[in-house]
Coordinates of C-alpha atoms in Angstrom, one line a residue:
Chain A
M158 CA -213.0 106.2 -140.0
S159 CA -215.3 105.2 -137.1
E160 CA -212.3 105.8 -134.7
K161 CA -212.1 109.4 -136.0
I162 CA -215.8 109.9 -135.4
Y163 CA -215.4 108.7 -131.9
A164 CA -212.3 110.9 -131.3
L165 CA -214.4 113.8 -132.4
L166 CA -217.2 112.8 -130.1
L167 CA -214.7 112.6 -127.2
R168 CA -214.1 116.4 -127.6
L169 CA -217.5 116.8 -126.0
F170 CA -216.0 115.9 -122.6
P171 CA -214.6 118.6 -120.4
V172 CA -211.0 119.4 -121.0
R173 CA -209.9 118.1 -117.7
F174 CA -211.3 114.7 -118.4
R175 CA -210.1 114.6 -122.0
K176 CA -206.5 115.5 -121.1
V177 CA -206.2 112.4 -118.9
Y178 CA -208.5 109.9 -120.4
A179 CA -209.1 110.6 -124.1
E180 CA -206.3 108.3 -125.2
E181 CA -207.5 105.6 -122.9
A182 CA -211.0 105.9 -124.1
L183 CA -209.8 105.7 -127.7
Q184 CA -207.8 102.6 -126.8
L185 CA -210.8 101.0 -125.3
F186 CA -212.8 101.8 -128.5
R187 CA -210.1 100.2 -130.6
D188 CA -210.0 97.1 -128.4
R189 CA -213.8 96.7 -128.6
S190 CA -214.0 97.3 -132.3
R191 CA -211.2 94.7 -132.8
D192 CA -213.1 92.1 -130.7
E193 CA -216.6 92.9 -131.8
K194 CA -216.5 92.7 -135.6
G195 CA -219.5 92.3 -137.8
F196 CA -222.7 94.2 -138.4
F197 CA -224.7 93.5 -135.2
P198 CA -221.8 93.6 -132.8
G199 CA -220.7 96.8 -134.5
L200 CA -224.2 98.3 -134.1
R201 CA -224.3 97.3 -130.5
L202 CA -220.9 98.8 -129.9
W203 CA -222.0 102.2 -131.3
F204 CA -225.3 102.0 -129.4
D205 CA -223.3 101.4 -126.2
L206 CA -220.9 104.3 -127.0
L207 CA -223.7 106.8 -127.8
A208 CA -225.7 105.8 -124.7
D209 CA -222.5 106.1 -122.7
L210 CA -221.7 109.6 -124.1
A211 CA -225.3 110.7 -123.4
V212 CA -225.0 109.7 -119.8
S213 CA -221.5 110.5 -118.9
I214 CA -220.9 113.9 -120.7
P215 CA -223.5 115.7 -118.6
R216 CA -222.2 114.0 -115.5
E217 CA -218.6 115.1 -116.2
Y218 CA -219.8 118.7 -116.6
R219 CA -221.8 118.6 -113.5
H220 CA -218.9 117.3 -111.5
A221 CA -216.2 119.3 -113.3
E222 CA -214.4 121.0 -110.5
P223 CA -214.7 124.7 -110.9
S224 CA -211.4 126.5 -110.7
L225 CA -210.9 129.6 -108.8
V226 CA -210.3 132.6 -110.9
G227 CA -208.3 135.5 -109.8
A228 CA -208.0 134.2 -106.3
S229 CA -204.3 134.7 -106.4
A230 CA -204.7 138.3 -107.4
L231 CA -206.6 139.1 -104.3
H232 CA -205.0 139.6 -100.9
P233 CA -207.5 138.2 -98.5
M234 CA -207.6 139.9 -95.2
D235 CA -208.8 138.5 -92.0
G236 CA -212.3 139.4 -91.1
I237 CA -213.1 141.1 -94.3
P238 CA -215.7 139.3 -96.5
E239 CA -214.5 138.6 -100.0
F240 CA -215.9 137.4 -103.2
Q241 CA -214.3 134.8 -105.5
L242 CA -215.4 134.1 -109.0
L243 CA -216.0 130.5 -110.1
E244 CA -215.3 130.0 -113.7
T245 CA -217.9 127.8 -115.4
E246 CA -216.7 126.4 -118.7
S247 CA -218.9 127.7 -121.4
P248 CA -219.2 125.6 -124.5
R249 CA -216.9 126.5 -127.3
P250 CA -218.0 126.5 -131.0
G251 CA -216.2 123.2 -131.5
T252 CA -218.1 121.7 -128.7
L253 CA -221.4 122.8 -130.2
F254 CA -220.4 121.3 -133.5
S255 CA -219.6 118.0 -131.9
G256 CA -222.9 118.2 -130.1
T257 CA -224.7 118.5 -133.4
I258 CA -222.9 115.4 -134.7
L259 CA -223.7 113.5 -131.6
S260 CA -227.4 114.3 -131.9
L261 CA -227.4 113.2 -135.6
A262 CA -225.5 110.0 -134.8
T263 CA -228.0 109.2 -132.0
F264 CA -230.9 109.8 -134.3
A265 CA -229.4 107.6 -137.0
A266 CA -228.6 104.8 -134.5
V267 CA -232.1 104.8 -133.1
S268 CA -233.6 104.7 -136.7
I269 CA -231.4 101.8 -137.6
L270 CA -232.4 100.0 -134.4
I271 CA -236.1 100.5 -135.1
V272 CA -235.7 99.1 -138.6
H273 CA -233.7 96.1 -137.4
G274 CA -235.9 95.6 -134.4
G275 CA -238.7 95.0 -136.9
S276 CA -236.9 92.5 -139.0
S277 CA -236.9 89.8 -136.3
R278 CA -240.5 89.0 -136.7
P279 CA -241.3 85.9 -138.7
A280 CA -241.6 86.3 -142.4
P281 CA -245.2 87.3 -143.0
F282 CA -245.8 85.3 -146.2
W283 CA -244.0 83.6 -149.0
N284 CA -241.9 81.2 -147.1
S285 CA -244.0 81.0 -144.0
Q286 CA -246.9 80.4 -146.2
A287 CA -245.2 77.9 -148.4
G288 CA -243.6 76.3 -145.4
H289 CA -246.9 75.5 -143.7
P290 CA -249.2 75.1 -146.7
N291 CA -251.4 72.3 -145.5
S292 CA -254.4 74.4 -146.0
A293 CA -257.7 73.9 -147.6
R294 CA -256.7 72.4 -150.9
S295 CA -254.2 69.9 -149.8
T296 CA -256.7 67.5 -148.3
T297 CA -257.8 66.1 -151.5
S298 CA -254.3 65.4 -152.7
R299 CA -253.6 63.3 -149.6
T300 CA -255.3 60.6 -151.5
S301 CA -251.9 60.0 -153.0
S302 CA -249.9 57.1 -151.7
R303 CA -247.5 59.1 -149.6
Q304 CA -248.6 61.4 -146.9
R305 CA -245.5 63.6 -146.9
S306 CA -245.8 64.4 -150.5
G307 CA -249.5 64.8 -150.3
N308 CA -249.4 68.5 -150.8
D309 CA -249.7 70.4 -153.9
Q310 CA -248.9 73.9 -152.6
E311 CA -245.4 73.4 -153.7
K312 CA -242.8 75.7 -155.1
I313 CA -241.5 74.6 -158.4
M314 CA -237.9 74.9 -159.2
T315 CA -236.4 75.4 -162.6
P316 CA -233.3 73.5 -163.7
D317 CA -231.5 76.8 -163.7
G318 CA -233.2 78.8 -161.1
P319 CA -234.4 79.3 -157.6
T320 CA -237.7 78.4 -156.2
R321 CA -240.2 81.1 -156.9
D322 CA -243.6 81.8 -155.6
I323 CA -244.9 84.4 -157.9
S324 CA -248.4 84.5 -156.5
S325 CA -247.2 85.9 -153.2
I326 CA -245.1 88.5 -155.0
E327 CA -247.8 89.3 -157.4
T328 CA -250.7 89.8 -155.0
G329 CA -248.8 90.2 -151.7
D330 CA -251.5 88.1 -150.1
V331 CA -251.2 84.5 -151.2
Q332 CA -254.4 82.5 -151.1
A333 CA -254.5 78.8 -150.6
G334 CA -255.7 78.3 -154.1
S335 CA -253.3 80.5 -155.9
V336 CA -250.6 79.0 -158.0
Q337 CA -246.9 79.2 -158.1
S338 CA -245.6 78.8 -161.5
K339 CA -242.5 79.0 -163.5
H340 CA -241.7 78.8 -167.2
A341 CA -238.9 76.7 -168.5
S342 CA -236.8 79.5 -170.0
A343 CA -237.0 82.0 -167.2
P344 CA -233.6 83.6 -166.7
D345 CA -232.1 82.9 -163.2
K346 CA -231.0 86.4 -162.5
A347 CA -234.4 87.8 -162.9
G348 CA -235.5 85.8 -159.9
L349 CA -239.1 86.1 -161.1
D350 CA -241.7 84.1 -162.9
Q351 CA -242.8 84.6 -166.3
S352 CA -246.3 83.3 -166.2
S353 CA -248.0 85.4 -163.7
L354 CA -251.3 86.3 -162.4
V355 CA -253.4 89.1 -163.8
H356 CA -256.2 89.3 -161.4
A357 CA -257.9 87.0 -158.9
E358 CA -261.3 85.4 -159.8
R359 CA -263.7 83.2 -158.0
P360 CA -263.3 79.5 -158.8
K361 CA -265.4 78.5 -161.8
P362 CA -267.1 75.2 -162.0
I363 CA -265.4 72.7 -164.3
D364 CA -267.4 70.9 -167.0
A365 CA -266.7 67.6 -168.6
A366 CA -265.2 69.1 -171.7
E367 CA -262.6 71.1 -169.7
R368 CA -261.8 68.1 -167.6
K369 CA -261.1 66.1 -170.7
R370 CA -259.0 68.9 -172.2
V371 CA -256.8 69.2 -169.1
I372 CA -256.3 65.4 -168.7
D373 CA -255.4 65.1 -172.4
A374 CA -252.9 68.0 -172.1
A375 CA -251.4 66.5 -168.9
A376 CA -250.9 63.1 -170.5
S377 CA -249.2 64.5 -173.6
N378 CA -247.0 66.9 -171.6
L379 CA -245.9 64.0 -169.4
K380 CA -244.9 61.9 -172.4
Q381 CA -243.2 64.9 -174.0
Y382 CA -241.3 66.3 -171.1
Y383 CA -240.9 64.0 -168.2
F384 CA -237.4 62.7 -167.9
D385 CA -238.3 59.1 -167.4
R386 CA -240.1 57.8 -170.5
D387 CA -241.3 54.7 -168.8
V388 CA -242.7 56.4 -165.8
A389 CA -244.2 59.1 -168.1
Q390 CA -246.0 56.5 -170.1
K391 CA -247.3 54.8 -167.0
A392 CA -248.5 58.1 -165.4
A393 CA -250.2 59.1 -168.6
E394 CA -252.0 55.7 -168.8
A395 CA -253.0 56.1 -165.2
L396 CA -254.6 59.4 -165.9
K397 CA -256.5 58.0 -168.9
A398 CA -257.6 54.9 -166.8
H399 CA -258.9 57.1 -164.0
E400 CA -260.7 59.2 -166.6
A401 CA -262.3 56.2 -168.2
S402 CA -263.6 55.0 -164.9
G403 CA -265.0 58.5 -164.2
D404 CA -263.0 59.1 -161.1
E405 CA -262.8 62.8 -161.8
N406 CA -266.5 63.4 -162.2
A407 CA -266.8 64.3 -158.6
A408 CA -264.3 67.2 -159.0
T409 CA -266.5 70.1 -160.0
D410 CA -264.0 72.9 -159.4
G411 CA -260.5 73.4 -160.7
E412 CA -258.7 73.1 -157.4
A413 CA -260.2 69.7 -156.6
L414 CA -259.5 68.5 -160.1
A415 CA -255.9 69.7 -160.0
A416 CA -255.4 68.0 -156.6
L417 CA -256.9 64.8 -157.9
L418 CA -254.7 64.7 -161.0
T419 CA -251.6 65.5 -159.0
G420 CA -252.4 62.5 -156.7
Q421 CA -253.0 60.2 -159.7
M422 CA -249.7 61.1 -161.3
R423 CA -247.7 60.8 -158.1
E424 CA -249.3 57.4 -157.3
V425 CA -247.4 56.1 -160.3
S426 CA -244.3 58.3 -160.4
H427 CA -243.6 58.9 -156.6
D428 CA -242.3 62.3 -157.7
T429 CA -243.3 65.2 -155.5
H430 CA -242.3 67.7 -158.1
L431 CA -244.8 66.3 -160.6
V432 CA -247.8 68.5 -159.9
M433 CA -250.9 69.8 -161.5
E434 CA -251.8 73.4 -160.5
Y435 CA -255.0 75.3 -160.7
S436 CA -254.9 79.1 -160.5
R437 CA -258.0 81.1 -159.7
A438 CA -256.4 84.0 -161.4
T439 CA -255.6 83.9 -165.1
L440 CA -252.2 82.4 -165.9
R441 CA -250.5 84.7 -168.3
E442 CA -248.9 83.5 -171.4
H443 CA -245.1 83.3 -171.8
R444 CA -243.4 86.5 -171.1
S445 CA -239.7 86.9 -171.4
E446 CA -238.9 89.4 -168.7
P447 CA -240.5 90.2 -165.4
T448 CA -241.8 93.7 -165.2
A449 CA -240.1 96.4 -163.2
G450 CA -242.9 96.4 -160.8
E451 CA -242.6 92.6 -160.2
L452 CA -238.9 92.9 -159.7
A453 CA -239.4 95.8 -157.3
R454 CA -242.0 93.9 -155.3
Y455 CA -239.7 90.8 -155.2
R456 CA -236.8 93.0 -153.9
T457 CA -239.0 94.6 -151.3
T458 CA -240.1 91.2 -150.1
L459 CA -236.5 90.1 -149.7
K460 CA -235.5 93.4 -148.1
D461 CA -238.4 93.5 -145.7
N462 CA -237.5 90.0 -144.5
N463 CA -233.7 90.5 -144.4
C464 CA -233.5 88.0 -147.2
F465 CA -235.0 85.5 -144.8
F466 CA -231.9 85.5 -142.6
E467 CA -234.2 85.6 -139.7
K468 CA -231.7 85.3 -136.8
V469 CA -228.0 85.7 -136.6
E470 CA -226.9 85.2 -133.0
T471 CA -224.1 84.0 -130.8
L472 CA -225.3 81.5 -128.3
P473 CA -223.5 80.5 -125.1
H474 CA -220.2 78.6 -125.6
N475 CA -219.6 80.9 -128.5
I476 CA -221.9 78.9 -130.8
G477 CA -223.0 80.7 -133.9
Y478 CA -226.7 80.4 -134.7
L479 CA -228.2 81.2 -138.1
K480 CA -231.9 80.8 -138.7
L481 CA -232.4 80.8 -142.4
N482 CA -236.0 80.5 -143.8
S483 CA -235.1 80.4 -147.5
F484 CA -232.1 80.3 -149.8
P485 CA -232.8 83.5 -151.7
D486 CA -231.3 84.4 -155.0
I487 CA -227.7 85.6 -154.6
S488 CA -228.3 88.4 -157.1
E489 CA -230.3 90.2 -154.4
C490 CA -229.0 88.7 -151.2
H491 CA -225.3 88.2 -151.7
A492 CA -224.5 91.1 -149.3
T493 CA -226.8 89.9 -146.6
A494 CA -225.4 86.4 -146.8
T495 CA -221.8 87.4 -146.6
A496 CA -222.5 89.9 -143.8
S497 CA -224.4 87.2 -141.8
M498 CA -221.6 84.7 -142.2
A499 CA -219.0 87.3 -141.3
A500 CA -220.9 88.1 -138.2
L501 CA -220.6 84.4 -137.2
N502 CA -216.9 84.1 -138.2
H503 CA -215.8 84.2 -134.5
A504 CA -217.9 81.2 -133.6
D505 CA -216.4 77.9 -132.4
A506 CA -219.3 75.9 -133.7
I507 CA -222.2 76.8 -135.9
I508 CA -225.9 75.8 -136.0
F509 CA -228.0 76.3 -139.2
D510 CA -231.6 76.4 -138.3
L511 CA -233.5 75.2 -141.4
R512 CA -236.6 74.0 -139.7
D513 CA -238.8 76.6 -141.4
N514 CA -236.8 76.6 -144.7
T515 CA -238.6 75.5 -147.7
G516 CA -235.8 75.9 -150.2
G517 CA -234.7 78.4 -152.8
S518 CA -231.7 79.0 -155.0
P519 CA -228.9 76.4 -155.4
S520 CA -226.5 79.3 -155.9
M521 CA -227.2 80.5 -152.3
V522 CA -226.8 76.9 -151.0
S523 CA -223.3 76.8 -152.6
L524 CA -222.5 80.3 -151.3
I525 CA -223.3 79.5 -147.7
A526 CA -221.6 76.1 -148.0
S527 CA -218.5 77.8 -149.2
Y528 CA -217.8 79.0 -145.7
L529 CA -217.7 75.4 -144.4
F530 CA -214.9 74.0 -146.6
D531 CA -211.3 74.9 -147.2
H532 CA -211.4 73.7 -150.8
P533 CA -214.0 73.8 -153.5
E534 CA -216.6 71.0 -152.8
Y535 CA -219.3 69.7 -155.2
M536 CA -222.7 70.4 -153.9
F537 CA -224.9 67.8 -155.5
N538 CA -228.2 69.2 -156.6
P539 CA -230.8 66.9 -158.2
R540 CA -232.4 69.8 -160.0
E541 CA -229.4 70.9 -161.9
T542 CA -226.8 69.5 -164.3
P543 CA -223.4 70.3 -162.7
S544 CA -222.1 73.7 -163.6
Q545 CA -219.6 76.1 -162.2
N546 CA -222.1 77.1 -159.5
S547 CA -222.3 73.6 -158.3
W548 CA -218.9 73.9 -156.5
T549 CA -218.4 75.9 -153.4
R550 CA -216.2 79.0 -153.6
S551 CA -213.9 77.8 -150.9
P552 CA -211.7 78.8 -149.3
V553 CA -213.4 82.1 -148.5
P554 CA -210.7 84.7 -147.6
G555 CA -210.6 85.5 -143.9
N556 CA -213.1 82.8 -143.1
R557 CA -212.5 80.8 -139.9
L558 CA -215.5 78.4 -140.1
A559 CA -214.0 75.8 -142.5
D560 CA -213.0 73.4 -139.7
K561 CA -215.6 74.3 -137.1
P562 CA -218.3 71.8 -136.1
V563 CA -221.6 72.3 -138.0
Y564 CA -225.1 71.4 -136.9
V565 CA -228.2 71.6 -139.2
L566 CA -231.6 71.7 -137.6
T567 CA -234.3 70.0 -139.7
S568 CA -238.1 69.5 -139.5
G569 CA -240.9 67.9 -141.5
S570 CA -241.2 71.2 -143.3
T571 CA -237.6 71.5 -144.4
W572 CA -237.8 71.1 -148.1
S573 CA -236.2 71.3 -151.5
G574 CA -233.1 73.6 -151.5
A575 CA -232.9 73.3 -147.7
E576 CA -232.9 69.5 -148.1
Q577 CA -230.1 69.9 -150.6
F578 CA -228.0 71.8 -148.1
S579 CA -228.7 69.2 -145.4
Y580 CA -228.3 66.2 -147.6
D581 CA -225.0 67.3 -149.1
L582 CA -223.4 68.4 -145.8
K583 CA -224.6 65.1 -144.3
M584 CA -223.2 63.0 -147.1
L585 CA -219.9 64.9 -147.1
K586 CA -219.8 64.3 -143.3
R587 CA -219.4 68.0 -142.7
A588 CA -222.5 68.5 -140.5
T589 CA -224.6 66.7 -137.9
L590 CA -228.3 66.8 -138.7
V591 CA -230.5 67.3 -135.7
G592 CA -234.3 67.1 -135.8
E593 CA -236.9 65.4 -137.9
T594 CA -236.8 63.7 -141.3
T595 CA -237.3 66.3 -144.0
R596 CA -240.2 66.6 -146.3
G597 CA -238.6 64.9 -149.3
G598 CA -238.8 66.9 -152.5
A599 CA -235.8 66.7 -154.8
H600 CA -236.8 66.8 -158.4
A601 CA -237.2 70.0 -160.2
G602 CA -240.4 70.8 -162.0
V603 CA -240.5 73.0 -165.0
F604 CA -243.8 74.8 -165.4
H605 CA -245.9 74.1 -168.4
R606 CA -249.0 76.2 -168.9
I607 CA -252.0 74.3 -170.2
D608 CA -254.6 77.0 -170.3
D609 CA -255.7 80.2 -168.5
H610 CA -256.1 78.3 -165.2
F611 CA -254.2 75.0 -165.4
G612 CA -250.6 74.3 -165.6
M613 CA -248.2 71.6 -164.5
G614 CA -244.8 71.1 -163.1
I615 CA -242.7 68.4 -164.7
P616 CA -239.2 67.4 -163.9
E617 CA -237.3 67.2 -167.2
A618 CA -233.9 65.9 -166.1
K619 CA -232.6 63.4 -163.7
I620 CA -229.1 64.2 -162.3
V621 CA -226.6 61.6 -161.3
N622 CA -226.2 61.3 -157.5
P623 CA -222.5 61.0 -156.5
F624 CA -223.5 59.5 -153.2
G625 CA -225.5 56.7 -154.5
N626 CA -228.8 56.1 -156.4
A627 CA -231.4 57.4 -154.1
D628 CA -231.6 61.0 -153.1
W629 CA -234.2 62.4 -150.8
E630 CA -237.1 62.3 -153.2
G631 CA -240.2 61.1 -151.5
T632 CA -238.2 59.9 -148.5
G633 CA -236.7 63.0 -147.0
V634 CA -233.3 63.4 -145.5
E635 CA -232.8 61.4 -142.3
P636 CA -231.3 63.3 -139.4
D637 CA -228.2 62.0 -137.6
V638 CA -229.8 62.7 -134.3
K639 CA -233.6 62.2 -134.3
V640 CA -235.5 64.5 -132.0
K641 CA -238.7 66.5 -132.3
A642 CA -238.2 69.7 -134.3
G643 CA -239.1 71.7 -131.2
D644 CA -236.2 70.1 -129.3
A645 CA -233.7 70.3 -132.1
L646 CA -232.1 73.6 -131.1
A647 CA -231.6 72.6 -127.4
T648 CA -230.2 69.2 -128.5
A649 CA -227.8 70.7 -131.0
E650 CA -226.6 73.3 -128.5
R651 CA -225.9 70.5 -126.0
L652 CA -224.1 68.5 -128.6
A653 CA -222.0 71.4 -129.7
A654 CA -221.2 72.5 -126.1
N655 CA -220.1 68.9 -125.3
K656 CA -217.9 68.7 -128.3
L657 CA -216.3 72.1 -127.6
T658 CA -215.6 71.4 -123.9
R659 CA -214.1 68.0 -124.8
K660 CA -211.6 69.6 -127.0
Chain B
M159 CA -217.7 118.4 -104.1
P160 CA -216.4 115.4 -106.0
K161 CA -217.0 113.3 -102.9
R162 CA -220.7 113.4 -103.7
K163 CA -219.9 111.4 -106.9
L164 CA -219.3 108.3 -104.9
D165 CA -222.0 108.8 -102.2
P166 CA -224.1 106.8 -102.7
L167 CA -221.8 104.5 -104.5
P168 CA -222.9 104.2 -108.2
S169 CA -223.2 100.6 -109.3
A170 CA -220.6 101.2 -112.1
A171 CA -218.1 102.2 -109.5
F172 CA -219.0 99.3 -107.3
Q173 CA -218.6 96.9 -110.2
I174 CA -215.2 98.3 -111.0
L175 CA -214.1 97.9 -107.4
L176 CA -215.3 94.2 -107.5
S177 CA -213.5 93.7 -110.8
L178 CA -210.2 94.7 -109.3
A179 CA -210.7 92.6 -106.2
E180 CA -208.6 89.7 -107.5
E181 CA -206.1 91.3 -109.9
D182 CA -204.8 94.5 -111.3
L183 CA -206.5 95.3 -114.7
H184 CA -206.4 98.0 -117.4
G185 CA -209.4 99.8 -118.6
Y186 CA -210.5 97.4 -121.3
A187 CA -210.0 94.4 -119.1
I188 CA -212.1 96.1 -116.3
M189 CA -214.9 96.6 -118.9
R190 CA -214.7 92.9 -119.9
Q191 CA -214.5 91.7 -116.3
V192 CA -217.6 93.8 -115.4
E193 CA -219.4 92.4 -118.4
E194 CA -218.6 88.9 -117.3
Q195 CA -219.5 89.3 -113.6
T196 CA -222.8 90.9 -114.5
G197 CA -223.6 88.2 -117.0
G198 CA -223.4 90.7 -119.9
R199 CA -225.9 93.1 -118.4
M200 CA -223.5 95.9 -117.8
R201 CA -221.1 97.0 -120.5
L202 CA -219.3 100.1 -119.4
G203 CA -218.8 102.6 -122.1
P204 CA -215.5 104.6 -122.0
G205 CA -217.2 107.7 -120.5
T206 CA -218.7 105.9 -117.6
L207 CA -215.7 103.7 -117.1
Y208 CA -213.1 106.4 -117.0
G209 CA -215.4 108.9 -115.3
S210 CA -215.8 106.3 -112.5
I211 CA -212.1 105.5 -112.5
Q212 CA -211.3 109.2 -112.2
S213 CA -213.6 109.5 -109.2
L214 CA -212.2 106.4 -107.5
L215 CA -208.7 107.6 -108.1
E216 CA -209.4 111.0 -106.6
E217 CA -210.8 109.4 -103.5
K218 CA -207.9 106.9 -103.4
F219 CA -210.1 103.9 -103.6
I220 CA -208.0 102.7 -106.5
E221 CA -204.5 103.6 -107.6
E222 CA -202.8 103.6 -110.9
I223 CA -199.8 101.4 -111.3
D224 CA -197.1 101.5 -114.0
L225 CA -196.0 98.2 -115.3
G226 CA -193.5 99.7 -117.6
D227 CA -193.1 99.2 -121.3
D228 CA -191.4 95.8 -121.1
I229 CA -194.7 93.9 -120.7
K230 CA -196.5 95.4 -123.6
T231 CA -193.7 95.9 -126.0
G232 CA -194.2 99.6 -126.1
Q233 CA -196.9 99.9 -128.6
E234 CA -199.9 99.3 -126.4
R235 CA -199.0 101.0 -123.2
R236 CA -201.9 100.9 -120.8
R237 CA -202.6 102.1 -117.3
Y238 CA -203.3 99.4 -114.8
Y239 CA -205.4 100.0 -111.8
R240 CA -205.2 98.4 -108.3
L241 CA -207.7 98.3 -105.5
T242 CA -206.4 100.1 -102.4
A243 CA -207.1 99.1 -98.8
S244 CA -209.7 101.8 -98.5
G245 CA -211.3 100.7 -101.8
R246 CA -211.6 97.2 -100.5
R247 CA -213.2 98.5 -97.3
L248 CA -215.6 100.6 -99.4
A249 CA -216.6 97.6 -101.6
R250 CA -217.1 95.5 -98.5
A251 CA -219.3 98.2 -96.9
E252 CA -221.3 98.4 -100.0
A253 CA -221.7 94.7 -100.2
E254 CA -222.8 94.6 -96.6
R255 CA -225.3 97.4 -97.3
L256 CA -226.7 95.3 -100.2
A257 CA -226.8 92.2 -98.0
D258 CA -228.9 94.2 -95.5
L259 CA -231.2 95.2 -98.3
L260 CA -231.5 91.6 -99.3
R261 CA -232.4 90.6 -95.8
V262 CA -235.1 93.2 -95.7
A263 CA -236.4 92.0 -99.1
R264 CA -236.5 88.4 -97.8
A265 CA -238.2 89.5 -94.6
K266 CA -240.9 91.2 -96.7
K267 CA -241.3 88.0 -98.7
I268 CA -240.2 89.7 -101.9
L269 CA -237.4 87.2 -102.3
R270 CA -237.3 83.6 -101.2
G271 CA -234.4 81.7 -99.7
D272 CA -232.7 81.4 -96.3
Y273 CA -229.3 82.9 -96.7
V274 CA -227.7 85.7 -98.5

């Protein structure tokens, strides 16, 4: 198809040039499109070709050697001045038609470039927000025993679904105090939350009666839903004990109270997915389906951010580089994921940059991992009982990455689904982790609404870890090569290059 | 008239001459070689590539050679190009011109360093 278009465009050249070089030019086009497969190389190829046509066609016409017309019919005589006609090639209708196509194609190419040029900027919210959430509210929760988990601006993951941050989708401008929430029965495919925000309000002062109501609800929810009865009992008792000693009296607003309670529960449970949330906006009651508007906004967010596939590049030494800032739902991002992996298929080694990745959908984790194995591999996920989606869909037809060296870059912000990807590849000895110890959040929290403003995330199941008892909950995933996050890429590049040249 | 096409020598034509300095290449290989020797900065499109090749052929700075079908098993028959003696002289003259330019640039302290 594209070859035909190019053949058509070649008709724009003067006949003299075409006769000799059209076939060669087509051959070159075939060679390049064979070697430069994938979306971005393809785009570059066409950009090159169109720029080349724009420059070289006028030049060929300018230099086209005018042929003498009628010269042979004249009988030149010495001494007598004579005129000769120079034929200038006037464009034929076919040429004008091709010219129109060329203009349109150039216009389209420039438009595409403008759109894609914009996508390389960092994600404006959602992940970037959730990835660096140590804003106003988290200070109080640092009273909890572990620094790394001392942050309640977390995404909550359902046992069957991806991480969602409904507040950013809802309002488009996430505030430090807004809440991410998730109802237990939300369908995975919807990719959206059920309890959602109606409108933002100023924080209201909390009185003693409300404090008591929230603490009672938290204690009973813990005992009812938390997977470990023993821990649940202890955490509930801890809440009551703190209440009895009046520890919460200082918390006069909802955010402070939520942070305090989160800290108290974690002190006993050491579970970063156990969380109390306060939302300034009203938390809606259970709703079975997200509205069309929410879905549309969710899709727009993904589309605007290229599904958080921030960079797909080939580094020197033919090292493929993918910077992925989330593992978005495959129902929306399957095509982006497969295209990005196809664009890296030629690579001799591959670097996954998860330093700004705060997690997402286990189905996307499995999908991307599928390219790294030649047989179905179990991707352990502490949030989910094993299902068909827990195995990679390996081998992927046409894929050449199954035996290539893999490096995963991690940082202290790498979290949740991104930790699953790192942890599983590390335990399977399929990747070398380079960077910092990750943030350490493994358990899934199912969201339970308490009232209009309070709700809590509670892990309801504990999944057996095939690699041993401890996963990365609270401790994070240790890198194989420990360097500062800022140096991780350079280090991984060096490791990969060394490995490739040794071969 | 066509002579003007190579005077002054366009950088694409100069790069093509350089790419052929060590071995005979076909069009696509020239393109790759130029891309490599310019560190990826110059990727010659077919129009520029064959336009330049045409001019260089007309001025006999390069020549076409026929390697026959036996090498490429018939299906991908390509034209190979070879640098002629005058082409080599031209490339050398151009390189010397650039070297002169470089010396001026250094003298005016635009560029540092002792030698070309």
